[in-house]
């Protein structure tokens, strides 16, 4: 019995040594250590042994089983490691290969323009505020001195959502809301950039959707000269120190008096050319002193407070600065156009 067990151990260990796959190992395990294997058979036949032989053979059989099991485990680990090494080697990544370029987008030209305008006004102490694009009739019109019968309220000019709600036609309601929030006893110095909507037939200079940046400064003793100073500073910083400005009288329902501002033509410096249509000047924005009724409606006493406001269209500004000839380029998403303004 002893010899048989030793022979089985030798035989099994030789097979383990020679095995080259995990499957082979598993079949060795089953055939030597399984329920129907020779060692189990030896243990089952122990009853036939003499009481002296039984513990000796029992101990040896267990030792043989343990030795074979240990060798199987060790070999299994070796084979697994070998398989892993082989896999890792096969899957090696060549980190020196050049990567595939990822197409990266960039901010839209209008984003650059609006951010540049924001930076200049932040530098002059203005805060930037935003508001809803779907507005109430009250904030879009009423609070801005555009009563029910005003021609600008014609259904033709606005996109209505309901009788009382519409897509804002300017960003002025953001300023009316801010004044309301400040409850008539705090100065307001803000700009509000954002999208606005008007029912219009699109062509090279008109769009049913465009961008505005409006500004408002309300405080005690704000004058027209403050408006001129701020806008002059803006024009020179944005378009260049050499540019001159001029104000012309105009009309807006929410400002009185109202003005339009021109900058000197950079091509002819005021002489007159095709860019400025012979006038030497190019219109860039409108503004004026906030109408006393607008102040009053927002809760500010016009005897105590005064203010200036202005508004500009970043598309028009971008068209002037970069010579863009059609406002539709801003919305048709032609990458050939957009990519020209991606900053490195
Ligand atoms: C409040 C009071 C007054 C905003 C103003 C303009 C003049 C103006 C146009 C420029 C080109 C609109 O984008 S555009 O078509 N805007 O000329 N905007 S004064 O006046 C306000 C705003 C808010 C409470």
CSV table of C-alpha atoms and ligand atoms in Angstrom, one decimal:
chain,number,residue,atom,x,y,z
A,1,UNK,CA,0.0,0.0,0.0
A,2,UNK,CA,2.8,2.3,1.0
A,3,UNK,CA,4.6,1.6,-2.3
A,4,UNK,CA,1.5,2.2,-4.3
A,5,UNK,CA,0.9,5.6,-2.7
A,6,UNK,CA,4.5,6.6,-3.3
A,7,UNK,CA,4.3,5.5,-6.9
A,8,UNK,CA,1.0,7.5,-7.3
A,9,UNK,CA,2.7,10.6,-5.9
A,10,UNK,CA,5.7,10.2,-8.3
A,11,UNK,CA,3.4,9.6,-11.2
A,12,UNK,CA,1.1,12.6,-10.4
A,13,UNK,CA,4.0,15.0,-9.8
A,14,UNK,CA,5.7,14.0,-13.1
A,15,UNK,CA,2.4,14.7,-14.9
A,16,UNK,CA,2.1,18.1,-13.1
A,17,UNK,CA,5.6,19.0,-14.1
A,18,UNK,CA,4.9,18.2,-17.8
A,19,UNK,CA,1.5,19.9,-17.9
A,20,UNK,CA,1.4,23.0,-20.1
A,21,UNK,CA,-2.2,24.1,-19.8
A,22,UNK,CA,-4.7,24.9,-17.1
A,23,UNK,CA,-7.1,22.3,-18.6
A,24,UNK,CA,-4.4,19.6,-18.3
A,25,UNK,CA,-3.9,20.5,-14.6
A,26,UNK,CA,-7.6,20.3,-13.9
A,27,UNK,CA,-7.8,16.8,-15.4
A,28,UNK,CA,-4.8,15.7,-13.3
A,29,UNK,CA,-6.5,17.0,-10.3
A,30,UNK,CA,-9.7,15.1,-11.1
A,31,UNK,CA,-8.0,11.9,-11.9
A,32,UNK,CA,-5.7,11.8,-8.9
A,33,UNK,CA,-7.6,13.6,-6.2
A,34,UNK,CA,-11.2,13.3,-7.3
A,35,UNK,CA,-13.8,11.1,-5.6
A,36,UNK,CA,-13.1,8.2,-8.0
A,37,UNK,CA,-9.3,8.7,-8.0
A,38,UNK,CA,-6.8,6.2,-6.7
A,39,UNK,CA,-6.0,8.0,-3.4
A,40,UNK,CA,-9.6,8.2,-2.4
A,41,UNK,CA,-9.8,4.5,-3.3
A,42,UNK,CA,-6.8,3.8,-0.9
A,43,UNK,CA,-8.5,5.7,1.9
A,44,UNK,CA,-11.7,3.8,1.4
A,45,UNK,CA,-9.9,0.5,1.6
A,46,UNK,CA,-8.4,1.4,5.0
A,47,UNK,CA,-10.9,-0.7,6.8
A,48,UNK,CA,-9.3,-3.8,5.5
A,49,UNK,CA,-5.9,-2.8,7.1
A,50,UNK,CA,-4.6,-3.9,10.4
A,51,UNK,CA,-5.0,-1.4,13.3
A,52,UNK,CA,-1.2,-0.9,13.2
A,53,UNK,CA,-1.1,-0.1,9.5
A,54,UNK,CA,-4.1,2.1,9.5
A,55,UNK,CA,-2.7,5.3,11.0
A,56,UNK,CA,0.6,5.0,9.1
A,57,UNK,CA,-1.1,4.5,5.7
A,58,UNK,CA,-3.8,7.2,6.6
A,59,UNK,CA,-1.1,9.7,7.4
A,60,UNK,CA,0.8,8.9,4.2
A,61,UNK,CA,-2.3,9.0,2.0
A,62,UNK,CA,-3.1,12.5,3.4
A,63,UNK,CA,0.5,13.7,2.9
A,64,UNK,CA,0.5,12.4,-0.7
A,65,UNK,CA,-2.8,14.1,-1.4
A,66,UNK,CA,-1.5,17.3,0.1
A,67,UNK,CA,1.8,17.2,-1.8
A,68,UNK,CA,0.0,16.6,-5.1
A,69,UNK,CA,-2.6,19.4,-4.3
A,70,UNK,CA,0.3,21.9,-3.4
A,71,UNK,CA,2.1,21.1,-6.6
A,72,UNK,CA,-1.0,21.5,-8.6
A,73,UNK,CA,-1.7,24.9,-7.0
A,74,UNK,CA,1.9,26.1,-7.6
A,75,UNK,CA,1.8,25.0,-11.2
A,76,UNK,CA,-1.5,26.6,-11.7
A,77,UNK,CA,-0.1,30.0,-10.5
A,78,UNK,CA,2.9,29.6,-12.8
A,79,UNK,CA,0.7,28.9,-15.8
A,80,UNK,CA,-1.6,31.8,-15.0
A,81,UNK,CA,1.3,34.2,-14.7
A,82,UNK,CA,2.7,32.9,-17.9
A,83,UNK,CA,-0.7,33.4,-19.6
A,84,UNK,CA,-0.9,37.0,-18.2
A,85,UNK,CA,2.6,37.8,-19.3
A,86,UNK,CA,1.8,36.6,-22.8
A,87,UNK,CA,-1.4,38.6,-22.9
A,88,UNK,CA,0.3,41.8,-21.7
A,89,UNK,CA,3.0,41.4,-24.2
A,90,UNK,CA,0.5,40.9,-27.0
A,91,UNK,CA,-1.4,44.0,-25.9
A,92,UNK,CA,1.5,46.4,-25.5
A,93,UNK,CA,0.6,49.9,-26.5
A,94,UNK,CA,3.1,51.9,-28.4
A,95,UNK,CA,3.0,55.2,-26.5
A,96,UNK,CA,5.2,56.8,-29.1
A,97,UNK,CA,2.6,56.5,-31.8
A,98,UNK,CA,1.2,60.0,-32.7
A,99,UNK,CA,-2.4,60.4,-31.4
A,100,UNK,CA,-5.4,61.0,-33.7
A,101,UNK,CA,-6.2,64.7,-33.6
A,102,UNK,CA,-9.5,65.5,-31.8
A,103,UNK,CA,-11.6,68.2,-33.5
A,104,UNK,CA,-11.9,71.0,-31.0
A,105,UNK,CA,-14.5,73.8,-31.3
A,106,UNK,CA,-14.0,77.3,-30.0
A,107,UNK,CA,-16.2,80.2,-28.8
A,108,UNK,CA,-18.3,81.9,-31.4
A,109,UNK,CA,-17.2,85.3,-32.7
A,110,UNK,CA,-20.2,86.9,-30.9
A,111,UNK,CA,-19.1,85.3,-27.6
A,112,UNK,CA,-15.7,87.0,-28.0
A,113,UNK,CA,-17.3,90.3,-28.8
A,114,UNK,CA,-19.7,90.2,-25.9
A,115,UNK,CA,-17.0,89.1,-23.5
A,116,UNK,CA,-14.7,92.0,-24.7
A,117,UNK,CA,-17.6,94.5,-24.2
A,118,UNK,CA,-18.3,93.0,-20.8
A,119,UNK,CA,-14.6,93.3,-19.7
A,120,UNK,CA,-14.5,97.0,-20.7
A,121,UNK,CA,-17.6,97.9,-18.8
A,122,UNK,CA,-16.6,95.8,-15.8
A,123,UNK,CA,-13.4,97.9,-15.8
A,124,UNK,CA,-15.6,101.0,-15.5
A,125,UNK,CA,-17.5,99.6,-12.5
A,126,UNK,CA,-20.5,98.1,-14.2
A,127,UNK,CA,-21.9,94.7,-13.1
A,128,UNK,CA,-23.2,92.1,-15.6
A,129,UNK,CA,-26.8,90.9,-15.2
A,130,UNK,CA,-28.9,88.5,-17.2
A,131,UNK,CA,-32.6,87.9,-17.4
A,132,UNK,CA,-35.3,85.7,-19.0
A,133,UNK,CA,-35.7,85.5,-22.8
A,134,UNK,CA,-39.4,84.9,-22.4
A,135,UNK,CA,-40.7,88.1,-20.9
A,136,UNK,CA,-43.9,89.6,-19.6
A,137,UNK,CA,-45.7,92.3,-21.6
A,138,UNK,CA,-45.2,94.5,-18.5
A,139,UNK,CA,-41.4,94.3,-18.3
A,140,UNK,CA,-40.8,94.2,-22.1
A,141,UNK,CA,-43.1,97.2,-22.9
A,142,UNK,CA,-45.1,98.8,-20.2
A,143,UNK,CA,-42.3,99.5,-17.7
A,144,UNK,CA,-40.2,101.0,-20.6
A,145,UNK,CA,-42.8,103.6,-21.5
A,146,UNK,CA,-44.2,101.6,-24.4
A,147,UNK,CA,-47.9,101.8,-23.6
A,148,UNK,CA,-50.5,99.5,-25.2
A,149,UNK,CA,-51.1,101.7,-28.3
A,150,UNK,CA,-47.4,102.1,-29.1
A,151,UNK,CA,-46.5,101.1,-32.7
A,152,UNK,CA,-43.5,99.0,-31.6
A,153,UNK,CA,-46.0,96.7,-29.8
A,154,UNK,CA,-47.6,95.7,-33.0
A,155,UNK,CA,-48.0,91.9,-33.2
A,156,UNK,CA,-45.9,92.1,-36.4
A,157,UNK,CA,-42.8,93.1,-34.5
A,158,UNK,CA,-42.8,90.5,-31.7
A,159,UNK,CA,-43.0,86.7,-31.2
A,160,UNK,CA,-45.9,86.2,-28.7
A,161,UNK,CA,-46.1,83.1,-26.6
A,162,UNK,CA,-49.4,84.0,-25.0
A,163,UNK,CA,-51.2,87.4,-24.8
A,164,UNK,CA,-49.1,88.3,-21.9
A,165,UNK,CA,-45.8,86.6,-22.7
A,166,UNK,CA,-43.4,87.1,-25.6
A,167,UNK,CA,-39.8,86.6,-26.6
A,168,UNK,CA,-38.1,89.8,-25.4
A,169,UNK,CA,-37.5,92.3,-28.1
A,170,UNK,CA,-34.7,94.0,-26.3
A,171,UNK,CA,-32.7,93.3,-23.0
A,172,UNK,CA,-34.1,96.5,-21.4
A,173,UNK,CA,-36.5,94.4,-19.2
A,174,UNK,CA,-33.5,93.0,-17.4
A,175,UNK,CA,-32.7,96.6,-16.3
A,176,UNK,CA,-36.3,97.4,-15.4
A,177,UNK,CA,-36.3,94.2,-13.3
A,178,UNK,CA,-33.0,95.2,-11.6
A,179,UNK,CA,-34.3,98.7,-10.7
A,180,UNK,CA,-37.5,97.1,-9.3
A,181,UNK,CA,-35.3,94.8,-7.2
A,182,UNK,CA,-33.2,97.7,-5.8
A,183,UNK,CA,-36.5,99.3,-4.7
A,184,UNK,CA,-35.8,102.9,-5.7
A,185,UNK,CA,-33.1,103.6,-3.1
A,186,UNK,CA,-29.9,102.1,-4.5
A,187,UNK,CA,-27.7,103.1,-7.4
A,188,UNK,CA,-27.7,100.8,-10.4
A,189,UNK,CA,-24.7,100.4,-12.7
A,190,UNK,CA,-25.1,97.4,-14.9
A,191,UNK,CA,-24.9,96.0,-18.4
A,192,UNK,CA,-27.1,93.2,-19.7
A,193,UNK,CA,-26.0,91.1,-22.6
A,194,UNK,CA,-28.3,88.6,-24.3
A,195,UNK,CA,-30.4,87.3,-27.1
A,196,UNK,CA,-33.4,89.2,-28.4
A,197,UNK,CA,-36.1,88.4,-30.9
A,198,UNK,CA,-38.1,90.5,-33.4
A,199,UNK,CA,-40.5,89.4,-36.2
A,200,UNK,CA,-38.4,90.5,-39.1
A,201,UNK,CA,-37.6,89.2,-42.6
A,202,UNK,CA,-33.9,88.1,-42.5
A,203,UNK,CA,-31.6,89.7,-45.0
A,204,UNK,CA,-27.9,90.9,-45.0
A,205,UNK,CA,-28.5,93.4,-42.2
A,206,UNK,CA,-31.7,92.2,-40.4
A,207,UNK,CA,-32.2,89.0,-38.4
A,208,UNK,CA,-35.2,87.8,-36.4
A,209,UNK,CA,-32.8,86.9,-33.6
A,210,UNK,CA,-29.8,88.9,-32.6
A,211,UNK,CA,-27.7,90.0,-29.6
A,212,UNK,CA,-27.8,93.1,-27.5
A,213,UNK,CA,-25.7,94.6,-24.8
A,214,UNK,CA,-27.5,97.4,-23.0
A,215,UNK,CA,-26.2,99.5,-20.1
A,216,UNK,CA,-27.8,101.5,-17.3
A,217,UNK,CA,-26.4,103.9,-14.7
A,218,UNK,CA,-28.9,105.3,-12.2
A,219,UNK,CA,-27.8,107.4,-9.3
A,220,UNK,CA,-28.2,110.9,-7.8
A,221,UNK,CA,-26.8,113.5,-10.3
A,222,UNK,CA,-26.1,111.3,-13.3
A,223,UNK,CA,-25.7,113.6,-16.4
A,224,UNK,CA,-25.5,113.3,-20.2
A,225,UNK,CA,-21.8,114.2,-19.9
A,226,UNK,CA,-21.4,110.9,-17.9
A,227,UNK,CA,-22.9,109.0,-20.7
A,228,UNK,CA,-20.7,110.7,-23.2
A,229,UNK,CA,-17.6,110.0,-21.1
A,230,UNK,CA,-18.4,106.3,-20.6
A,231,UNK,CA,-19.2,105.7,-24.3
A,232,UNK,CA,-16.2,107.6,-25.5
A,233,UNK,CA,-14.0,105.5,-23.2
A,234,UNK,CA,-15.7,102.3,-24.5
A,235,UNK,CA,-15.3,103.4,-28.2
A,236,UNK,CA,-11.6,104.2,-27.9
A,237,UNK,CA,-10.8,101.0,-26.0
A,238,UNK,CA,-12.8,98.8,-28.3
A,239,UNK,CA,-12.1,100.3,-31.7
A,240,UNK,CA,-8.8,102.2,-31.1
A,241,UNK,CA,-7.5,105.3,-29.4
A,242,UNK,CA,-7.5,107.2,-32.7
A,243,UNK,CA,-11.3,107.0,-33.2
A,244,UNK,CA,-13.5,110.0,-32.4
A,245,UNK,CA,-17.1,109.9,-31.3
A,246,UNK,CA,-20.0,112.2,-31.9
A,247,UNK,CA,-23.6,112.2,-30.6
A,248,UNK,CA,-26.6,113.0,-32.7
A,249,UNK,CA,-30.1,113.7,-31.4
A,250,UNK,CA,-32.5,110.8,-31.8
A,251,UNK,CA,-35.7,109.3,-30.2
A,252,UNK,CA,-36.4,106.3,-28.1
A,253,UNK,CA,-39.5,105.9,-26.0
A,254,UNK,CA,-37.4,104.9,-22.9
A,255,UNK,CA,-34.9,107.8,-23.0
A,256,UNK,CA,-35.3,111.6,-23.1
A,257,UNK,CA,-33.3,113.2,-24.5
A,258,UNK,CA,-32.1,110.4,-26.8
A,259,UNK,CA,-28.9,110.2,-28.9
A,260,UNK,CA,-27.2,108.0,-31.4
A,261,UNK,CA,-23.5,107.7,-31.3
A,262,UNK,CA,-21.2,107.5,-34.3
A,263,UNK,CA,-17.5,106.7,-34.5
A,264,UNK,CA,-15.1,108.2,-37.0
A,265,UNK,CA,-14.5,106.0,-40.0
A,266,UNK,CA,-11.2,104.1,-39.7
A,267,UNK,CA,-10.8,103.9,-43.5
A,268,UNK,CA,-11.0,107.7,-44.3
A,269,UNK,CA,-10.7,109.2,-40.8
A,270,UNK,CA,-13.7,111.4,-41.4
A,271,UNK,CA,-13.0,112.4,-45.0
A,272,UNK,CA,-15.8,110.3,-46.4
A,273,UNK,CA,-15.5,107.0,-48.3
A,274,UNK,CA,-17.6,104.0,-49.4
A,275,UNK,CA,-17.3,102.3,-46.0
A,276,UNK,CA,-19.0,105.3,-44.2
A,277,UNK,CA,-21.1,106.1,-47.3
A,278,UNK,CA,-19.4,109.4,-47.7
A,279,UNK,CA,-20.2,110.7,-44.2
A,280,UNK,CA,-17.0,110.1,-42.4
A,281,UNK,CA,-19.0,108.6,-39.5
A,282,UNK,CA,-20.4,105.1,-38.6
A,283,UNK,CA,-23.4,104.7,-36.3
A,284,UNK,CA,-22.6,102.2,-33.5
A,285,UNK,CA,-25.2,102.6,-30.7
A,286,UNK,CA,-28.0,104.5,-29.2
A,287,UNK,CA,-28.6,105.9,-25.7
A,288,UNK,CA,-29.9,108.8,-23.7
A,289,UNK,CA,-31.1,109.9,-20.3
A,290,UNK,CA,-33.6,107.4,-18.7
A,291,UNK,CA,-37.1,108.8,-19.2
A,292,UNK,CA,-38.5,110.1,-15.9
A,293,UNK,CA,-41.6,107.9,-16.4
A,294,UNK,CA,-39.4,104.8,-16.6
A,295,UNK,CA,-37.6,105.8,-13.4
A,296,UNK,CA,-40.9,106.4,-11.7
A,297,UNK,CA,-42.4,103.1,-12.8
A,298,UNK,CA,-39.4,101.2,-11.4
A,299,UNK,CA,-39.9,103.0,-8.0
A,300,UNK,CA,-37.2,105.7,-8.4
A,301,UNK,CA,-38.1,109.4,-7.7
A,302,UNK,CA,-37.0,111.3,-10.8
A,303,UNK,CA,-36.5,114.4,-8.7
A,304,UNK,CA,-33.9,112.6,-6.7
A,305,UNK,CA,-32.4,110.1,-9.2
A,306,UNK,CA,-31.4,110.4,-12.8
A,307,UNK,CA,-29.7,107.9,-15.1
A,308,UNK,CA,-28.4,107.2,-18.5
A,309,UNK,CA,-28.9,104.1,-20.7
A,310,UNK,CA,-27.5,102.8,-23.9
A,311,UNK,CA,-27.9,99.9,-26.2
A,312,UNK,CA,-25.8,98.3,-28.9
A,313,UNK,CA,-25.9,95.3,-31.2
A,314,UNK,CA,-22.8,93.0,-31.0
A,315,UNK,CA,-23.5,91.7,-34.5
A,316,UNK,CA,-23.3,95.2,-36.0
A,317,UNK,CA,-20.2,95.9,-33.9
A,318,UNK,CA,-18.5,92.6,-35.1
A,319,UNK,CA,-19.5,93.4,-38.7
A,320,UNK,CA,-17.8,96.8,-38.4
A,321,UNK,CA,-14.7,95.5,-36.6
A,322,UNK,CA,-14.1,92.5,-38.8
A,323,UNK,CA,-15.7,93.6,-42.1
A,324,UNK,CA,-18.4,90.8,-42.0
A,325,UNK,CA,-20.8,91.7,-44.8
A,326,UNK,CA,-23.9,89.6,-43.9
A,327,UNK,CA,-25.5,89.2,-40.4
A,328,UNK,CA,-26.8,85.7,-41.4
A,329,UNK,CA,-23.2,84.5,-41.1
A,330,UNK,CA,-23.6,84.6,-37.3
A,331,UNK,CA,-26.4,82.0,-37.4
A,332,UNK,CA,-25.9,79.7,-40.4
A,333,UNK,CA,-23.0,77.9,-38.6
A,334,UNK,CA,-20.7,77.7,-41.7
A,335,UNK,CA,-17.5,76.5,-40.1
A,336,UNK,CA,-15.5,78.2,-42.8
A,337,UNK,CA,-16.8,81.5,-41.4
A,338,UNK,CA,-16.7,80.6,-37.7
A,339,UNK,CA,-13.2,79.1,-37.7
A,340,UNK,CA,-11.6,82.4,-38.8
A,341,UNK,CA,-12.4,83.7,-35.3
A,342,UNK,CA,-11.2,80.8,-33.2
A,343,UNK,CA,-8.4,82.0,-31.1
A,344,UNK,CA,-5.4,79.7,-30.8
B,1,LIG,C1,-34.1,101.1,-19.2
B,1,LIG,C2,-34.1,102.4,-19.6
B,1,LIG,C3,-33.6,102.7,-20.8
B,1,LIG,C4,-31.7,101.3,-23.6
B,1,LIG,C5,-31.4,101.9,-24.9
B,1,LIG,C6,-30.9,102.1,-27.1
B,1,LIG,C7,-31.0,103.4,-26.7
B,1,LIG,C8,-30.6,101.7,-28.4
B,1,LIG,C9,-30.5,99.9,-30.0
B,1,LIG,C10,-29.1,99.7,-30.3
B,1,LIG,C11,-29.0,98.8,-31.5
B,1,LIG,C12,-31.1,98.5,-30.0
B,1,LIG,O1,-29.6,96.5,-30.7
B,1,LIG,S1,-30.2,97.6,-31.2
B,1,LIG,O2,-31.0,97.5,-32.3
B,1,LIG,N1,-30.7,100.4,-28.7
B,1,LIG,O3,-30.4,102.5,-29.3
B,1,LIG,N2,-31.1,101.3,-26.0
B,1,LIG,S2,-31.4,103.5,-25.1
B,1,LIG,O4,-32.5,102.1,-22.8
B,1,LIG,C13,-33.0,101.8,-21.7
B,1,LIG,C14,-33.0,100.5,-21.2
B,1,LIG,C15,-33.5,100.2,-20.0
B,1,LIG,C16,-34.7,100.7,-17.9
